[in-house]
Amino acid sequence: MNRQVRIRFVWMLAAILGLGTAISILFIADMGTDPLTTMIRGFTMITPLSYGNCQLLFNILLIVLAVFFRRDLIGAGTIANMVLVGYVAEYLEIVWRSLPFIGDAPGMGIRIFMLLIGVVLFISTAAIYMTAELGVSPYDALPIIISEKVPFSFRTVRITVDVCAVCIGWLCGNTPGILTVLVVLSLGPVITWFGKHVAVKLFGKVTSFV
């Protein structure tokens, strides 16, 4: 493993931990999450599974598709994402709620504060993770695979997949929030900006997410 790959690996791992942390913070804010988390959180409402277990099982199903159709999308980042993000989020939510000034029903001031921190952390770490180019998450691989099989653009397929994920979460009992819409609209442009302006400084090259 050369120096550049090691640097990308370290940043990728830090971003994965940051993603899990961001999701746990957004759980406290309770104003919506990204589409995948909205769906997984919904699954936990109709099954006895914890958030971490539910996300891991769902990711296993998706990675099987990637193995059959786009094995090149799988990398160290794929495995780290599917194994770590859900459990980090699940554990840290318990930690936050154990703090006396948060608890099970934090006030609106705390929720707004957590929302701001969570949004910034989620979008920035997601962008770092993707621009490190060490494999995409199983969920991100899904629209790539589908777009190659249907006569629609990747953008259209990605939006459709995200909308379906949100609808499934809602049908399972998890109400989407305003943040869900913000993440869908802002994540793509932020990743593009990172690819052009930040990735070249972190990883020594402009990534393909531009």
PDB file of N, CA, C and O in Angstrom, residues 120 123-128 130-131 185-203 205-210:
ATOM      1  N   VAL A 120     -23.826  19.506   9.065  1.00  0.00           N
ATOM      2  CA  VAL A 120     -22.480  19.841   8.589  1.00  0.00           C
ATOM      3  C   VAL A 120     -21.579  18.605   8.611  1.00  0.00           C
ATOM      4  O   VAL A 120     -20.857  18.319   7.645  1.00  0.00           O
ATOM      5  N   ILE A 123     -22.793  15.836   5.823  1.00  0.00           N
ATOM      6  CA  ILE A 123     -22.508  16.168   4.425  1.00  0.00           C
ATOM      7  C   ILE A 123     -21.003  16.188   4.154  1.00  0.00           C
ATOM      8  O   ILE A 123     -20.531  15.676   3.136  1.00  0.00           O
ATOM      9  N   SER A 124     -20.224  16.758   5.074  1.00  0.00           N
ATOM     10  CA  SER A 124     -18.778  16.835   4.857  1.00  0.00           C
ATOM     11  C   SER A 124     -18.118  15.460   4.906  1.00  0.00           C
ATOM     12  O   SER A 124     -17.272  15.139   4.061  1.00  0.00           O
ATOM     13  N   THR A 125     -18.510  14.624   5.874  1.00  0.00           N
ATOM     14  CA  THR A 125     -17.894  13.301   5.958  1.00  0.00           C
ATOM     15  C   THR A 125     -18.354  12.389   4.819  1.00  0.00           C
ATOM     16  O   THR A 125     -17.573  11.567   4.324  1.00  0.00           O
ATOM     17  N   ALA A 126     -19.603  12.537   4.387  1.00  0.00           N
ATOM     18  CA  ALA A 126     -20.071  11.759   3.232  1.00  0.00           C
ATOM     19  C   ALA A 126     -19.271  12.137   1.988  1.00  0.00           C
ATOM     20  O   ALA A 126     -18.897  11.273   1.180  1.00  0.00           O
ATOM     21  N   ALA A 127     -18.991  13.425   1.828  1.00  0.00           N
ATOM     22  CA  ALA A 127     -18.217  13.884   0.677  1.00  0.00           C
ATOM     23  C   ALA A 127     -16.783  13.356   0.732  1.00  0.00           C
ATOM     24  O   ALA A 127     -16.230  12.909  -0.284  1.00  0.00           O
ATOM     25  N   ILE A 128     -16.170  13.401   1.906  1.00  0.00           N
ATOM     26  CA  ILE A 128     -14.803  12.876   2.056  1.00  0.00           C
ATOM     27  C   ILE A 128     -14.773  11.387   1.765  1.00  0.00           C
ATOM     28  O   ILE A 128     -13.888  10.885   1.059  1.00  0.00           O
ATOM     29  N   MET A 130     -16.775   9.560  -0.118  1.00  0.00           N
ATOM     30  CA  MET A 130     -16.971   9.234  -1.525  1.00  0.00           C
ATOM     31  C   MET A 130     -15.802   9.674  -2.387  1.00  0.00           C
ATOM     32  O   MET A 130     -15.412   8.977  -3.330  1.00  0.00           O
ATOM     33  N   THR A 131     -15.204  10.827  -2.084  1.00  0.00           N
ATOM     34  CA  THR A 131     -14.088  11.293  -2.903  1.00  0.00           C
ATOM     35  C   THR A 131     -12.794  10.548  -2.617  1.00  0.00           C
ATOM     36  O   THR A 131     -11.845  10.624  -3.396  1.00  0.00           O
ATOM     37  N   LEU A 185     -31.042  17.160  -1.693  1.00  0.00           N
ATOM     38  CA  LEU A 185     -30.751  18.264  -2.599  1.00  0.00           C
ATOM     39  C   LEU A 185     -29.303  18.743  -2.530  1.00  0.00           C
ATOM     40  O   LEU A 185     -28.756  19.214  -3.520  1.00  0.00           O
ATOM     41  N   SER A 186     -28.677  18.633  -1.361  1.00  0.00           N
ATOM     42  CA  SER A 186     -27.360  19.255  -1.176  1.00  0.00           C
ATOM     43  C   SER A 186     -26.186  18.312  -1.288  1.00  0.00           C
ATOM     44  O   SER A 186     -25.066  18.742  -1.602  1.00  0.00           O
ATOM     45  N   LEU A 187     -26.375  17.026  -1.059  1.00  0.00           N
ATOM     46  CA  LEU A 187     -25.236  16.120  -1.007  1.00  0.00           C
ATOM     47  C   LEU A 187     -24.497  16.037  -2.333  1.00  0.00           C
ATOM     48  O   LEU A 187     -23.264  16.069  -2.377  1.00  0.00           O
ATOM     49  N   GLY A 188     -25.229  15.947  -3.437  1.00  0.00           N
ATOM     50  CA  GLY A 188     -24.590  15.853  -4.755  1.00  0.00           C
ATOM     51  C   GLY A 188     -23.689  17.037  -5.068  1.00  0.00           C
ATOM     52  O   GLY A 188     -22.518  16.867  -5.408  1.00  0.00           O
ATOM     53  N   PRO A 189     -24.200  18.287  -4.970  1.00  0.00           N
ATOM     54  CA  PRO A 189     -23.356  19.452  -5.225  1.00  0.00           C
ATOM     55  C   PRO A 189     -22.145  19.543  -4.297  1.00  0.00           C
ATOM     56  O   PRO A 189     -21.060  19.942  -4.720  1.00  0.00           O
ATOM     57  N   VAL A 190     -22.321  19.167  -3.026  1.00  0.00           N
ATOM     58  CA  VAL A 190     -21.195  19.232  -2.087  1.00  0.00           C
ATOM     59  C   VAL A 190     -20.121  18.228  -2.471  1.00  0.00           C
ATOM     60  O   VAL A 190     -18.917  18.538  -2.432  1.00  0.00           O
ATOM     61  N   ILE A 191     -20.518  17.036  -2.860  1.00  0.00           N
ATOM     62  CA  ILE A 191     -19.551  16.018  -3.277  1.00  0.00           C
ATOM     63  C   ILE A 191     -18.792  16.492  -4.521  1.00  0.00           C
ATOM     64  O   ILE A 191     -17.574  16.319  -4.641  1.00  0.00           O
ATOM     65  N   THR A 192     -19.508  17.115  -5.450  1.00  0.00           N
ATOM     66  CA  THR A 192     -18.859  17.657  -6.646  1.00  0.00           C
ATOM     67  C   THR A 192     -17.833  18.725  -6.273  1.00  0.00           C
ATOM     68  O   THR A 192     -16.713  18.747  -6.790  1.00  0.00           O
ATOM     69  N   TRP A 193     -18.209  19.615  -5.347  1.00  0.00           N
ATOM     70  CA  TRP A 193     -17.295  20.666  -4.910  1.00  0.00           C
ATOM     71  C   TRP A 193     -16.064  20.068  -4.235  1.00  0.00           C
ATOM     72  O   TRP A 193     -14.943  20.493  -4.487  1.00  0.00           O
ATOM     73  N   PHE A 194     -16.279  19.048  -3.380  1.00  0.00           N
ATOM     74  CA  PHE A 194     -15.154  18.378  -2.729  1.00  0.00           C
ATOM     75  C   PHE A 194     -14.234  17.746  -3.767  1.00  0.00           C
ATOM     76  O   PHE A 194     -13.009  17.811  -3.650  1.00  0.00           O
ATOM     77  N   GLY A 195     -14.821  17.129  -4.776  1.00  0.00           N
ATOM     78  CA  GLY A 195     -14.024  16.473  -5.801  1.00  0.00           C
ATOM     79  C   GLY A 195     -13.124  17.428  -6.546  1.00  0.00           C
ATOM     80  O   GLY A 195     -11.999  17.096  -6.916  1.00  0.00           O
ATOM     81  N   LYS A 196     -13.606  18.646  -6.758  1.00  0.00           N
ATOM     82  CA  LYS A 196     -12.849  19.622  -7.528  1.00  0.00           C
ATOM     83  C   LYS A 196     -11.836  20.395  -6.684  1.00  0.00           C
ATOM     84  O   LYS A 196     -10.744  20.725  -7.157  1.00  0.00           O
ATOM     85  N   HIS A 197     -12.200  20.707  -5.449  1.00  0.00           N
ATOM     86  CA  HIS A 197     -11.409  21.663  -4.681  1.00  0.00           C
ATOM     87  C   HIS A 197     -10.707  21.101  -3.443  1.00  0.00           C
ATOM     88  O   HIS A 197      -9.675  21.624  -3.036  1.00  0.00           O
ATOM     89  N   VAL A 198     -11.269  20.044  -2.854  1.00  0.00           N
ATOM     90  CA  VAL A 198     -10.698  19.540  -1.610  1.00  0.00           C
ATOM     91  C   VAL A 198      -9.944  18.234  -1.814  1.00  0.00           C
ATOM     92  O   VAL A 198      -8.866  18.037  -1.246  1.00  0.00           O
ATOM     93  N   ALA A 199     -10.499  17.346  -2.641  1.00  0.00           N
ATOM     94  CA  ALA A 199      -9.874  16.039  -2.837  1.00  0.00           C
ATOM     95  C   ALA A 199      -8.447  16.160  -3.366  1.00  0.00           C
ATOM     96  O   ALA A 199      -7.574  15.372  -3.010  1.00  0.00           O
ATOM     97  N   VAL A 200      -8.209  17.159  -4.214  1.00  0.00           N
ATOM     98  CA  VAL A 200      -6.868  17.316  -4.773  1.00  0.00           C
ATOM     99  C   VAL A 200      -5.857  17.641  -3.674  1.00  0.00           C
ATOM    100  O   VAL A 200      -4.672  17.291  -3.773  1.00  0.00           O
ATOM    101  N   LYS A 201      -6.303  18.296  -2.604  1.00  0.00           N
ATOM    102  CA  LYS A 201      -5.409  18.615  -1.486  1.00  0.00           C
ATOM    103  C   LYS A 201      -5.268  17.435  -0.531  1.00  0.00           C
ATOM    104  O   LYS A 201      -4.181  17.176  -0.007  1.00  0.00           O
ATOM    105  N   LEU A 202      -6.358  16.709  -0.310  1.00  0.00           N
ATOM    106  CA  LEU A 202      -6.315  15.577   0.613  1.00  0.00           C
ATOM    107  C   LEU A 202      -5.649  14.353  -0.012  1.00  0.00           C
ATOM    108  O   LEU A 202      -4.864  13.664   0.638  1.00  0.00           O
ATOM    109  N   PHE A 203      -5.995  14.079  -1.283  1.00  0.00           N
ATOM    110  CA  PHE A 203      -5.592  12.823  -1.902  1.00  0.00           C
ATOM    111  C   PHE A 203      -4.634  12.981  -3.082  1.00  0.00           C
ATOM    112  O   PHE A 203      -4.268  12.007  -3.714  1.00  0.00           O
ATOM    113  N   LYS A 205      -5.197  14.341  -6.006  1.00  0.00           N
ATOM    114  CA  LYS A 205      -5.774  14.265  -7.347  1.00  0.00           C
ATOM    115  C   LYS A 205      -7.226  14.719  -7.293  1.00  0.00           C
ATOM    116  O   LYS A 205      -7.864  14.681  -6.233  1.00  0.00           O
ATOM    117  N   VAL A 206      -7.740  15.134  -8.444  1.00  0.00           N
ATOM    118  CA  VAL A 206      -9.164  15.404  -8.575  1.00  0.00           C
ATOM    119  C   VAL A 206      -9.873  14.079  -8.742  1.00  0.00           C
ATOM    120  O   VAL A 206      -9.472  13.249  -9.555  1.00  0.00           O
ATOM    121  N   THR A 207     -10.919  13.831  -7.962  1.00  0.00           N
ATOM    122  CA  THR A 207     -11.601  12.553  -8.045  1.00  0.00           C
ATOM    123  C   THR A 207     -12.579  12.538  -9.207  1.00  0.00           C
ATOM    124  O   THR A 207     -12.823  13.551  -9.865  1.00  0.00           O
ATOM    125  N   SER A 208     -13.199  11.377  -9.416  1.00  0.00           N
ATOM    126  CA  SER A 208     -14.153  11.243 -10.527  1.00  0.00           C
ATOM    127  C   SER A 208     -15.511  11.811 -10.187  1.00  0.00           C
ATOM    128  O   SER A 208     -16.384  11.884 -11.051  1.00  0.00           O
ATOM    129  N   PHE A 209     -15.751  12.242  -8.946  1.00  0.00           N
ATOM    130  CA  PHE A 209     -17.049  12.791  -8.550  1.00  0.00           C
ATOM    131  C   PHE A 209     -17.106  14.271  -8.882  1.00  0.00           C
ATOM    132  O   PHE A 209     -17.243  15.114  -8.005  1.00  0.00           O
ATOM    133  N   VAL A 210     -16.959  14.630 -10.137  1.00  0.00           N
ATOM    134  CA  VAL A 210     -16.969  16.026 -10.543  1.00  0.00           C
ATOM    135  C   VAL A 210     -17.878  16.189 -11.747  1.00  0.00           C
ATOM    136  O   VAL A 210     -18.252  15.223 -12.365  1.00  0.00           O
TER     137      VAL A 210
END
